[in-house]
PDB file of C-alpha atoms and ligand atoms in Angstrom:
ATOM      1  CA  UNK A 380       0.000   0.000   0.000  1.00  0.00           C
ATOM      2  CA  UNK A 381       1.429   3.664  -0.852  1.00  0.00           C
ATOM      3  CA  UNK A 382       0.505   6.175   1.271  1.00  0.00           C
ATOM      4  CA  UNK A 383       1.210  10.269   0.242  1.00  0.00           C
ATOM      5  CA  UNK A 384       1.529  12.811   2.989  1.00  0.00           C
ATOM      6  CA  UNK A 385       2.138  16.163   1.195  1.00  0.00           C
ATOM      7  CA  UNK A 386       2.343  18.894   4.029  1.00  0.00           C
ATOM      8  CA  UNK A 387       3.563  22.540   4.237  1.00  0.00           C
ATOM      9  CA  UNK A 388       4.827  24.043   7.011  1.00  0.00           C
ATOM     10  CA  UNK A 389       6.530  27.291   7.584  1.00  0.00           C
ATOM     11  CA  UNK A 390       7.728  27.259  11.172  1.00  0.00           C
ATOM     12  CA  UNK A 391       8.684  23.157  11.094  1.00  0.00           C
ATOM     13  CA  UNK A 392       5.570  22.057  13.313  1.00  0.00           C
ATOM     14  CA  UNK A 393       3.791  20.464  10.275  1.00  0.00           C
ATOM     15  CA  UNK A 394       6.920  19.081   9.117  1.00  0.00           C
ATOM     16  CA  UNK A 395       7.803  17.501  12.392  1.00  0.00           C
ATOM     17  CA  UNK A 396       4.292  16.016  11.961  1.00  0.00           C
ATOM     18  CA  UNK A 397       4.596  14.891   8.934  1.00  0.00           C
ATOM     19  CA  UNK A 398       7.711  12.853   9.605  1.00  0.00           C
ATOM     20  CA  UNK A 399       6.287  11.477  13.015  1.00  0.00           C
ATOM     21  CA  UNK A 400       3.574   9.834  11.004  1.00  0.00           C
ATOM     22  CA  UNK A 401       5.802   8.678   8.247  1.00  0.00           C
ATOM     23  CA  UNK A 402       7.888   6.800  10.755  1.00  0.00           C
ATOM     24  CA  UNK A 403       4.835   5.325  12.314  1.00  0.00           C
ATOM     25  CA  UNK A 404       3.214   4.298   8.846  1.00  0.00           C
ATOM     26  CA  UNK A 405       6.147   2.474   7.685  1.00  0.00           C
ATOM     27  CA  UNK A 406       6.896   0.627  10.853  1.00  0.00           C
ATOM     28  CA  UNK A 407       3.469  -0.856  10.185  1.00  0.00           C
ATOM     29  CA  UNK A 408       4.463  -1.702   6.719  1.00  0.00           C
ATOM     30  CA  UNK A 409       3.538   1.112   4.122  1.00  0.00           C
ATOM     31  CA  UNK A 410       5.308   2.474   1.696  1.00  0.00           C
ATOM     32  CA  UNK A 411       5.144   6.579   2.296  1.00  0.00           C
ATOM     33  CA  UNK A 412       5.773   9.320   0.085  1.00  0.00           C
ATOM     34  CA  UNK A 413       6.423  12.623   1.866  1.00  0.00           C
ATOM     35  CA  UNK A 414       6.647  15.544   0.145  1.00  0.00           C
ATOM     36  CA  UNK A 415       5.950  19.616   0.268  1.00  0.00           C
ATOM     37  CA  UNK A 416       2.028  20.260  -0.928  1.00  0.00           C
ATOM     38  CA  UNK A 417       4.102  22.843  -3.265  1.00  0.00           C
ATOM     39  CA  UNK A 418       5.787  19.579  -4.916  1.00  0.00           C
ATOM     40  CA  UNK A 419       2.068  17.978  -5.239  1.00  0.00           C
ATOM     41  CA  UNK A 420       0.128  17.316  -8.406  1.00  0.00           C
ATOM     42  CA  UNK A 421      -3.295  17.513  -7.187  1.00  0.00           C
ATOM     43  CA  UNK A 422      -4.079  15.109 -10.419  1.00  0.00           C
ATOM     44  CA  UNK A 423      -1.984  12.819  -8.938  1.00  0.00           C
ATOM     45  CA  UNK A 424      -3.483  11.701  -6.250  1.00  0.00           C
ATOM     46  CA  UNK A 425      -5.508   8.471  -7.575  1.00  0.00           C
ATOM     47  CA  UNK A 426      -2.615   6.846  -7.829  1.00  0.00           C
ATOM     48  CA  UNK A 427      -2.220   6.221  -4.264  1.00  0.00           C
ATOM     49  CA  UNK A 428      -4.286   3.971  -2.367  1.00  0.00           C
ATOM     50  CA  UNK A 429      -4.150   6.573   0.425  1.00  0.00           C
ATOM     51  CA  UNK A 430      -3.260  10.464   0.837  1.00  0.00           C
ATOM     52  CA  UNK A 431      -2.546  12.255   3.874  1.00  0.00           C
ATOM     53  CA  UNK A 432      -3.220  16.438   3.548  1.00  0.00           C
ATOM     54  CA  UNK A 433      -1.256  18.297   6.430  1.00  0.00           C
ATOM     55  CA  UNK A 434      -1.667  21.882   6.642  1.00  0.00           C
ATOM     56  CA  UNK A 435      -1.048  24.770   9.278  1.00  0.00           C
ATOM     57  CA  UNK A 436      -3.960  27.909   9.112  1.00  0.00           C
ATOM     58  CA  UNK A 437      -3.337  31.398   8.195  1.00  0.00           C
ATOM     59  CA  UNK A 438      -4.444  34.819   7.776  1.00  0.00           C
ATOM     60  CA  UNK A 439      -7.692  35.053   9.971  1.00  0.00           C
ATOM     61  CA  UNK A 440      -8.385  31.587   8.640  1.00  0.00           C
ATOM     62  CA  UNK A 441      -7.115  31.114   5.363  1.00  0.00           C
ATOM     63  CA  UNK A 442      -5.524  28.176   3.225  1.00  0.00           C
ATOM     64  CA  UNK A 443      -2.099  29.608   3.108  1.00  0.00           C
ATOM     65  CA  UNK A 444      -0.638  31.285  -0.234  1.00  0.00           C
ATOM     66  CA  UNK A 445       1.861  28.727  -0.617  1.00  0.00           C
ATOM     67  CA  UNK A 446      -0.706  25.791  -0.548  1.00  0.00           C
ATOM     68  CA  UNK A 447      -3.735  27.828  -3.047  1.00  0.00           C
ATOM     69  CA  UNK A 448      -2.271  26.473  -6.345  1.00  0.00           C
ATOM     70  CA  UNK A 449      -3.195  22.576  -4.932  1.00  0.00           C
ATOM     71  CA  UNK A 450      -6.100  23.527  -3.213  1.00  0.00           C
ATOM     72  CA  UNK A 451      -7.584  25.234  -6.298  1.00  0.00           C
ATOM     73  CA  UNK A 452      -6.737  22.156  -8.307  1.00  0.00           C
ATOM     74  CA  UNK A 453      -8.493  19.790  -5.923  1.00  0.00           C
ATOM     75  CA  UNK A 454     -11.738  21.287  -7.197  1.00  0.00           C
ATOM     76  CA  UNK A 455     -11.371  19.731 -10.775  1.00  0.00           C
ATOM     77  CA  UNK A 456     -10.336  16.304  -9.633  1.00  0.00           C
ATOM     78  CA  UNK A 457     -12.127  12.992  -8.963  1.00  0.00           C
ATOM     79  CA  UNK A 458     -11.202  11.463  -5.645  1.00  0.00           C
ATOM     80  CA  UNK A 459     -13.495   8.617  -6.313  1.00  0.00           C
ATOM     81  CA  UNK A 460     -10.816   6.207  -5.230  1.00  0.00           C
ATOM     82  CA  UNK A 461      -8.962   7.641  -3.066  1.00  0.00           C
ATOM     83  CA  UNK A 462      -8.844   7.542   0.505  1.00  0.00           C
ATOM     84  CA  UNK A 463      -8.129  10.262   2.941  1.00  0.00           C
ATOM     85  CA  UNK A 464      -7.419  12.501   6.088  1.00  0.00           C
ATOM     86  CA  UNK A 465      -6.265  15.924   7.482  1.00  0.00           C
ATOM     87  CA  UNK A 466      -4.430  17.122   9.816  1.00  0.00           C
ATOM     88  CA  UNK A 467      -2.691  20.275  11.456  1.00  0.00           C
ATOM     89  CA  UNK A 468      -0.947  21.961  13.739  1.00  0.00           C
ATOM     90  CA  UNK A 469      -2.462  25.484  13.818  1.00  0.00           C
ATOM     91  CA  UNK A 470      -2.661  28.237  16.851  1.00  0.00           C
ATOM     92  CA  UNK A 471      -5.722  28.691  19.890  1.00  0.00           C
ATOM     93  CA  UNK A 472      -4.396  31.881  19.943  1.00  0.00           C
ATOM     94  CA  UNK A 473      -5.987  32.846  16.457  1.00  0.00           C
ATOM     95  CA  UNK A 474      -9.600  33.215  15.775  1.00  0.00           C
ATOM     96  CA  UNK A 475     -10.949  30.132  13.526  1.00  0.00           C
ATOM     97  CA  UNK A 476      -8.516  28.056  14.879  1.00  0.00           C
ATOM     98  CA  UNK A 477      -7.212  25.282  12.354  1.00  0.00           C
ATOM     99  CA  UNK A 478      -9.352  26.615   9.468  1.00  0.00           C
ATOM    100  CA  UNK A 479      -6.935  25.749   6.559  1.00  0.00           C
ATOM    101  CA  UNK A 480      -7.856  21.672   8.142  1.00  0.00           C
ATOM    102  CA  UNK A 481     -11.145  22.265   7.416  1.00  0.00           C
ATOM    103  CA  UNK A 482     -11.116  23.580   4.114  1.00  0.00           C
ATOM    104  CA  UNK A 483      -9.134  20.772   2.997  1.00  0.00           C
ATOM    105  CA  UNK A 484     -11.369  18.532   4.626  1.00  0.00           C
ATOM    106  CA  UNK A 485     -14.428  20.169   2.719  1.00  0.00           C
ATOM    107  CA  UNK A 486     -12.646  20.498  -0.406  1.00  0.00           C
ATOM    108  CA  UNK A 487     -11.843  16.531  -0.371  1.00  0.00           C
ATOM    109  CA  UNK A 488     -15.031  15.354   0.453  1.00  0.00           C
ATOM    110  CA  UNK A 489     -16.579  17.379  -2.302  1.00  0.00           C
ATOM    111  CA  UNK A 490     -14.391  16.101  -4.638  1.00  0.00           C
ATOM    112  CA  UNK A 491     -15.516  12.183  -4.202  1.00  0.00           C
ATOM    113  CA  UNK A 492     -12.614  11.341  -1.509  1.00  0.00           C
ATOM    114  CA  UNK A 493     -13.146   8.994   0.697  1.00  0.00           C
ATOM    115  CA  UNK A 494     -12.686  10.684   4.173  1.00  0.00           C
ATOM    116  CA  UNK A 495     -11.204   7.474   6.491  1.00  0.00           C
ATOM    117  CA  UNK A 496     -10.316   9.826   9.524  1.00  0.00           C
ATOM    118  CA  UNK A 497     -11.886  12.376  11.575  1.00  0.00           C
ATOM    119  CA  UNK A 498      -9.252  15.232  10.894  1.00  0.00           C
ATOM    120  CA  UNK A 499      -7.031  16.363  13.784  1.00  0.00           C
ATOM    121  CA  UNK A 500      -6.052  20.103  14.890  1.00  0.00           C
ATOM    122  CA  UNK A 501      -3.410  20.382  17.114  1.00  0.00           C
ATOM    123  CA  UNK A 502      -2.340  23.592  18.582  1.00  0.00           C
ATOM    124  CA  UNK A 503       0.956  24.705  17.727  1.00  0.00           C
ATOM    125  CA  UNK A 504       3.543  22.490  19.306  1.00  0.00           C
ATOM    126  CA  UNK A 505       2.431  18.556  19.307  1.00  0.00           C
ATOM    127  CA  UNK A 506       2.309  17.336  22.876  1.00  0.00           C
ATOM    128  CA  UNK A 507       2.474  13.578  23.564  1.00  0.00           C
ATOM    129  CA  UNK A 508      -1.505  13.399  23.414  1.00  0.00           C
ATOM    130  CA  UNK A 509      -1.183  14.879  20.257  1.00  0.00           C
ATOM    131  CA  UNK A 510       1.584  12.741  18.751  1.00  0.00           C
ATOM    132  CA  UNK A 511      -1.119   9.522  19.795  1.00  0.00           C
ATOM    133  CA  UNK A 512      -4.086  11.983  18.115  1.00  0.00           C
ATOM    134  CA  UNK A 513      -1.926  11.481  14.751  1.00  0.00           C
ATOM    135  CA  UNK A 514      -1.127   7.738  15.730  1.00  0.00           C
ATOM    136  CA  UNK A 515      -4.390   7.174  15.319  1.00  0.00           C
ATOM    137  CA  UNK A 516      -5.399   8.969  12.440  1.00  0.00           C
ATOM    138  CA  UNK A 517      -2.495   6.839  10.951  1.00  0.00           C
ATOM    139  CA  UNK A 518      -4.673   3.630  12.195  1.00  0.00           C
ATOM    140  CA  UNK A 519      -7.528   4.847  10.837  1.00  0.00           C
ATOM    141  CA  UNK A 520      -6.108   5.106   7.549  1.00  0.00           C
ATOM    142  CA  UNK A 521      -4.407   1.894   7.835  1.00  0.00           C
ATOM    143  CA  UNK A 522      -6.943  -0.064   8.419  1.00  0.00           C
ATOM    144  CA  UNK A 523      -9.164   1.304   5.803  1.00  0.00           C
ATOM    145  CA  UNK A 524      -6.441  -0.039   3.469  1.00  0.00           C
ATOM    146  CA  UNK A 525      -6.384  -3.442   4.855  1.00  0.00           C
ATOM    147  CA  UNK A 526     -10.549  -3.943   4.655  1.00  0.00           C
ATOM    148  CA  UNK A 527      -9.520  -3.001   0.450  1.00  0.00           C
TER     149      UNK A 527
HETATM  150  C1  FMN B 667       0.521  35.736  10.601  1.00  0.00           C
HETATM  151  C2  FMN B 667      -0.033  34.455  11.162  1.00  0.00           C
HETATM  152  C3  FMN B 667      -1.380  34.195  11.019  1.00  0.00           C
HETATM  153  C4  FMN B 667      -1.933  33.014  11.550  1.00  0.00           C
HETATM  154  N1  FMN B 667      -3.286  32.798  11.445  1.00  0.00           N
HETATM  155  C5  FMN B 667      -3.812  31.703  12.027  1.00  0.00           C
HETATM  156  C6  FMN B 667      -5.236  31.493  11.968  1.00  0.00           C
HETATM  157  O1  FMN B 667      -5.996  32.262  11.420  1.00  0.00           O
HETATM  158  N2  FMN B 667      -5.728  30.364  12.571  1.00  0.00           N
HETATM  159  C7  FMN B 667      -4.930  29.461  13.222  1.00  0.00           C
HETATM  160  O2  FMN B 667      -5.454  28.491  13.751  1.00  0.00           O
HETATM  161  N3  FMN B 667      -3.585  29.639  13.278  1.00  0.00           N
HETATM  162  C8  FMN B 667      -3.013  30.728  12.701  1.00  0.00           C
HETATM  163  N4  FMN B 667      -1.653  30.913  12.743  1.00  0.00           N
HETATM  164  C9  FMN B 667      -0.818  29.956  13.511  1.00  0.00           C
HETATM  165  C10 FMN B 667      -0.064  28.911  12.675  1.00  0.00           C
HETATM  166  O3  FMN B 667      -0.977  28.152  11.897  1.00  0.00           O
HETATM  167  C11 FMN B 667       0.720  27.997  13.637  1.00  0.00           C
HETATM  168  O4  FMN B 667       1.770  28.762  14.195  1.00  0.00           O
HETATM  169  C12 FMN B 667       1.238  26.711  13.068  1.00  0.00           C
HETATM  170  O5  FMN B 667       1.647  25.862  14.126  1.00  0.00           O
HETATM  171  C13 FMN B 667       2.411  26.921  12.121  1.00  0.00           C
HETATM  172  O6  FMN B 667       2.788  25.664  11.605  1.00  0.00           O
HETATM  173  P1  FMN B 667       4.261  25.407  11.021  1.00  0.00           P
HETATM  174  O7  FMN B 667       5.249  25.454  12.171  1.00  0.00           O
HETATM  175  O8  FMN B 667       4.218  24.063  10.399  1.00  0.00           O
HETATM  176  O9  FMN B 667       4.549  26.494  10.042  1.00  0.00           O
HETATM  177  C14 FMN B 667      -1.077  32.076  12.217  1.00  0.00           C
HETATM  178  C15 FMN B 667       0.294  32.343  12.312  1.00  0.00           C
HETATM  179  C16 FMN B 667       0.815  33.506  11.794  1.00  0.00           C
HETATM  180  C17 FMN B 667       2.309  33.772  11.948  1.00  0.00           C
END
């Protein structure tokens, strides 16, 4: 099974993330691509049996600039067999806290994906709750690979 986590981060949160989970998906066996969003083709994405979206939030809310281009281009795809989750570290000390996660999640589902894992905010730096938060998420998408 090959598994895509395409995250950006700007501060090194996300992409501290991002590597925890790819070290705990391939100690259970799958093969993980990790990558910058900004190196993503969202018309990529079917070929993956799974992809992971990691984003941090921005701007009273926003998608960050450096993540539009992909986010755009998620509108036009067909997701129909793909499988997928979000996830972010973002800040309580913003209004609409973890926003960008949201979008993505929205902007997924609408597009036919197959969401396999509630998404998970965390709040700046990942405590050791948090780190089991994306454990699980990793499970979750696991498993819904193994059922296949
Ligand atoms: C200018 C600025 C605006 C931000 N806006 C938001 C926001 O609207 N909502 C939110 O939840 N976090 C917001 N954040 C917090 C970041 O998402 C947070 O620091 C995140 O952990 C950064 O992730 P990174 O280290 O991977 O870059 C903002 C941060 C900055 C610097």
């Amino acid at each position: 099974m090959n598994i895509l986590i395409a995250y950006i981060s700007m501060t090194g949160r996300n992409k501290k993330i991002a590597e925890h989970l790819a070290d705990y998906l391939e100690e259970h066996n799958a093969d993980v691509t990790l990558e910058q969003m900004i190196d993503t083709d969202a018309f990529d994405l079917d070929s993956y049996d799974a992809v992971i979206i990691e984003t941090y939030t921005y701007n009273d809310g926003e998608v960050p600039d450096e993540a539009k281009d992909f986010y755009d281009d998620l509108e036009d795809v067909d997701l129909k067999r793909t499988k997928f989750a979000v996830l972010g570290s973002s800040s309580k000390e913003h209004l609409h806290f973890g926003r960008a996660v949201d979008y993505f999640t929205m902007r997924l589902n609408s597009s036919n994906g197959e969401q396999v894992s509630d998404s998970v905010k965390i709040d700046q730096d990942p405590n050791e709750d948090d780190f089991k938060r994306v454990d699980q998420l990793g499970n979750y998408v696991l498993k819904s690979l193994n059922k296949d």
